[in-house]
Short mmCIF file of C-alpha atoms in Angstrom, two decimals:
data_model
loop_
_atom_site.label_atom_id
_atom_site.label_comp_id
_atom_site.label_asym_id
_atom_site.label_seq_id
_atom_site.Cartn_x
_atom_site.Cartn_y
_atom_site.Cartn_z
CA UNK A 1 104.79 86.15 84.79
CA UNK A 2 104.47 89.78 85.32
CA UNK A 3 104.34 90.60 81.32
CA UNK A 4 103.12 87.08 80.29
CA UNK A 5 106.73 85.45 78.96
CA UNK A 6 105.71 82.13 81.20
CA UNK A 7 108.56 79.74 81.43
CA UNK A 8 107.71 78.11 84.74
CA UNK A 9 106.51 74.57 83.58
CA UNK A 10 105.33 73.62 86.82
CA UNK A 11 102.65 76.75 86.72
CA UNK A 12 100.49 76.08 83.35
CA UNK A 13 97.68 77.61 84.43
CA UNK A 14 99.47 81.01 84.49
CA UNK A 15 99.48 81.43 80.68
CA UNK A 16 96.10 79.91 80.36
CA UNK A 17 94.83 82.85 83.53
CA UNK A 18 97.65 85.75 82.27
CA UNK A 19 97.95 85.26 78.72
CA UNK A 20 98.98 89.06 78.67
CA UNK A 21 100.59 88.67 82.78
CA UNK A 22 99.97 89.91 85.62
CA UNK A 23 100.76 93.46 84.41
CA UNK A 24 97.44 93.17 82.62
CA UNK A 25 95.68 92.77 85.48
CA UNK A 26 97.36 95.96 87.14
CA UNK A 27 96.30 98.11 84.24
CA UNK A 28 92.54 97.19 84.34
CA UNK A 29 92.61 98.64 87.74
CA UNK A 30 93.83 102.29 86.30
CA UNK A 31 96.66 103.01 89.18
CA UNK A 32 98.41 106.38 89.87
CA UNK A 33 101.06 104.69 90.67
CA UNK A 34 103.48 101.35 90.48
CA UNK A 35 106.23 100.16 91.86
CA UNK A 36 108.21 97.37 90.51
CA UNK A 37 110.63 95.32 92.57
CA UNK A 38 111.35 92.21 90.30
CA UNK A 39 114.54 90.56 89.18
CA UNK A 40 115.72 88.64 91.92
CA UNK A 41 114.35 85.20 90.55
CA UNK A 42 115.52 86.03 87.32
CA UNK A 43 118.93 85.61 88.55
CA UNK A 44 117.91 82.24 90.00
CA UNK A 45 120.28 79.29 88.58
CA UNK A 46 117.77 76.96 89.78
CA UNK A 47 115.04 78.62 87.53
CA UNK A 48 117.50 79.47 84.13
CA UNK A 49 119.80 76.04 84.81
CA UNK A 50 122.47 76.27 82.71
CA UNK A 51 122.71 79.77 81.87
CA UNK A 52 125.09 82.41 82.10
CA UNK A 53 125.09 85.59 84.40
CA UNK A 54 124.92 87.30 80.95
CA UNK A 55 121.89 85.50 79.44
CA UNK A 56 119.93 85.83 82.59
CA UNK A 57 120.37 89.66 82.85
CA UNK A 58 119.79 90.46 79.14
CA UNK A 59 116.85 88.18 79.85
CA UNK A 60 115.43 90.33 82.63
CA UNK A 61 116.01 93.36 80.74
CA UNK A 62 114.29 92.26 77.77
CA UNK A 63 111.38 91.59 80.31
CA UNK A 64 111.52 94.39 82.43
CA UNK A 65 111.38 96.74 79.39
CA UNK A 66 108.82 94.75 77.46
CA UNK A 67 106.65 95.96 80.74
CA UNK A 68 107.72 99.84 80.52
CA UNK A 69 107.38 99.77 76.73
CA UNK A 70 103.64 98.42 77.37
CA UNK A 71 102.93 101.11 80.03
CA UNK A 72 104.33 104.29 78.23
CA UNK A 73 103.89 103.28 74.77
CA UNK A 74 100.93 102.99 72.38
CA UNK A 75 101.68 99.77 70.12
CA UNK A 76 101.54 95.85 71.69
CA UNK A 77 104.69 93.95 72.56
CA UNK A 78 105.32 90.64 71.59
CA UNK A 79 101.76 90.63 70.92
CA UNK A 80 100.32 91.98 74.47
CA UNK A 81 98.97 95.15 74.49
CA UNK A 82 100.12 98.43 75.45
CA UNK A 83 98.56 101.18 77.93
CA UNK A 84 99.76 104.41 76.54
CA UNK A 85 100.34 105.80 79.97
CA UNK A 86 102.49 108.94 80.69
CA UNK A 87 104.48 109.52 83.73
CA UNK A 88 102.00 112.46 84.39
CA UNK A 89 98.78 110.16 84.26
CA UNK A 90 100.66 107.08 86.21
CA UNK A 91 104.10 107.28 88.15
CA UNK A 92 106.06 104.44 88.44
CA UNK A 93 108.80 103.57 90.85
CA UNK A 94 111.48 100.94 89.70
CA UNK A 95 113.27 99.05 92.95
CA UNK A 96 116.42 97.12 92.72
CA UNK A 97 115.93 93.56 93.92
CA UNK A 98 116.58 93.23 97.55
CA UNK A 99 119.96 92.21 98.62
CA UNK A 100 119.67 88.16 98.94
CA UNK A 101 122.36 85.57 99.14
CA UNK A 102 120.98 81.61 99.37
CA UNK A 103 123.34 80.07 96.96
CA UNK A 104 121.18 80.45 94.07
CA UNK A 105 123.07 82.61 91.81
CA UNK A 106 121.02 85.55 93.68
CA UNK A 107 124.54 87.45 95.23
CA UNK A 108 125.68 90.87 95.51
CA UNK A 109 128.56 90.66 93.57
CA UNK A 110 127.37 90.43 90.16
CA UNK A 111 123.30 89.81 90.00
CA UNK A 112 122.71 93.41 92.17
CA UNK A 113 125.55 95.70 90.59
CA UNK A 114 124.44 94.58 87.18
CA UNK A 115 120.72 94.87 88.12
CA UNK A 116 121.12 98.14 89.59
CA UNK A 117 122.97 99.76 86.35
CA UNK A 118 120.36 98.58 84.18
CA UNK A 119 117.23 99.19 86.20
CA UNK A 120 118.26 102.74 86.40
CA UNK A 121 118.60 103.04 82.55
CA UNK A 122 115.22 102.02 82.11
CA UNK A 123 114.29 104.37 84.48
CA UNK A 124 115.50 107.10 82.74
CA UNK A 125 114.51 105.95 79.67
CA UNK A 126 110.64 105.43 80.92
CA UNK A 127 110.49 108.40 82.99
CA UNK A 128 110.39 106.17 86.07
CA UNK A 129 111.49 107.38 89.88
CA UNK A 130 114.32 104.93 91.07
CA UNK A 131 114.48 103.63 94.79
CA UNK A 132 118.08 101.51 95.52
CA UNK A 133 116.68 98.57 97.84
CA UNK A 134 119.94 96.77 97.40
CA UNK A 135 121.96 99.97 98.76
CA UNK A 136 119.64 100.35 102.12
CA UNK A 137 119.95 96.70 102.44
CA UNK A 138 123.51 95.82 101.73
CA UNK A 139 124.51 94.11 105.38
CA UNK A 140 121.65 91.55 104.36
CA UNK A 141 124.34 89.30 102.97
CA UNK A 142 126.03 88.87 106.39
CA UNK A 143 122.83 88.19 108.35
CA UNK A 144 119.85 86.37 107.42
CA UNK A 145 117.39 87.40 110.29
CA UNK A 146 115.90 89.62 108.02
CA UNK A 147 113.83 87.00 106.15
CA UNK A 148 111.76 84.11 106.98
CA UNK A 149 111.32 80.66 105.06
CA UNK A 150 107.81 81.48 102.95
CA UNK A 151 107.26 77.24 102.05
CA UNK A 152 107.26 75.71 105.71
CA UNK A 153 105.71 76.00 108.54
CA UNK A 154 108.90 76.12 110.72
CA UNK A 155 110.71 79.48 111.26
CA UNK A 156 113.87 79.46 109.87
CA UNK A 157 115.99 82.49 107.89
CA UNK A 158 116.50 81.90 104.29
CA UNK A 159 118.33 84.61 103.40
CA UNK A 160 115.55 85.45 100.50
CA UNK A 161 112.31 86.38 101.86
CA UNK A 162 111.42 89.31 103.73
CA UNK A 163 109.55 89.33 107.30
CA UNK A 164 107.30 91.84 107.23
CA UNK A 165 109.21 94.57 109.57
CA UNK A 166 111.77 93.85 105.98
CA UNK A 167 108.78 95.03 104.28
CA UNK A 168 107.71 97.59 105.96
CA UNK A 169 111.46 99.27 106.13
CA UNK A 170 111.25 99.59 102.46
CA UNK A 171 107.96 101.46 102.09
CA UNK A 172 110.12 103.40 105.18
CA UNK A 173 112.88 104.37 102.44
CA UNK A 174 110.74 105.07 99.98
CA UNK A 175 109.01 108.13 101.78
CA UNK A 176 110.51 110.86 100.20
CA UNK A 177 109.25 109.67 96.53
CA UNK A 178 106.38 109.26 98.06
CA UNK A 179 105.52 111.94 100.19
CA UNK A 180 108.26 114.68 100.10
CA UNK A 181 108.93 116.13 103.12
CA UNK A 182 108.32 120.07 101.43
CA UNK A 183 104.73 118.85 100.51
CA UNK A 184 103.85 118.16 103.77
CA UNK A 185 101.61 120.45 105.16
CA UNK A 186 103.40 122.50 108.10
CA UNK A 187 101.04 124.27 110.73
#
């Protein structure tokens, strides 16, 4: 969805709204800055049935840098266009997916380490800050009070979705890309 490879059969209407993705829509707002925390439904074996671990991460890859080539680079991707943005005129920050275990396919063990090895390339490679949410949130795996269920009305953890004090701790970790503690003005 976010660079307009729709496979989600029960959303049409995304392809026909974001025939270029929702990364389009970022760009026509002209940010400073972005930050990208995607991949954790990419791992999903209920999305990609039938798939291996393999597949599904060269997958994401593919996709993820399809949206970095776009922002950096000058020519169109698969036939969307590109921004031609340097990491002077927009800064981006890439974010591991955050650590969630709900029998999915979505665990630690392989999804995150895998996730986190290649995110970072690209970030090198795209001149991208990177921000580990897996690391700071590694002990999610043994509790699930950290997230709520986002498709009923009843509150139950699901081990997937993030309450908002979740949210809010990762905007927490993210200070010091942010707003480094030398820049701040001292009186």
């Amino acid at each position: 969805t976010w660079v307009g490879a729709y496979f989600n059969s029960d959303k049409p209407d995304d392809a026909t709204n974001f025939p270029n993705g929702i990364l389009d829509r970022t760009m026509t707002q002209n940010p400073d800055l972005i930050i990208l925390g995607f991949g954790i439904n990419d791992a999903s074996t209920n999305q990609f049935p039938n798939t291996t671990i393999e597949y599904r991460l060269n997958q994401s890859k593919e996709w993820f840098e399809e949206g970095l080539k776009r922002i950096r680079g000058t020519e169109s991707v698969n036939g969307r266009p590109a921004y031609n943005k340097s990491a002077d005129e927009l800064a981006i920050i890439i974010c591991t997916p955050i650590q969630a275990e709900n029998g999915t396919g979505r665990g630690r063990d392989a999804w995150q380490k895998y996730q986190r090895e290649m995110l970072m390339e690209l970030a090198r490679k795209y001149n991208c800050a990177f921000y580990d949410v897996t690391a700071r949130h590694w002990d999610h795996a043994f509790s699930g009070q950290w997230s709520q269920n986002n498709t009923t009305t009843e509150r139950r953890y699901d081990k997937l979705h993030p309450m908002p004090a979740c949210n809010a701790d990762f905007m927490s970790g993210m200070q010091d890309l942010l707003f480094p503690i030398c820049l701040w003005k001292w009186e």
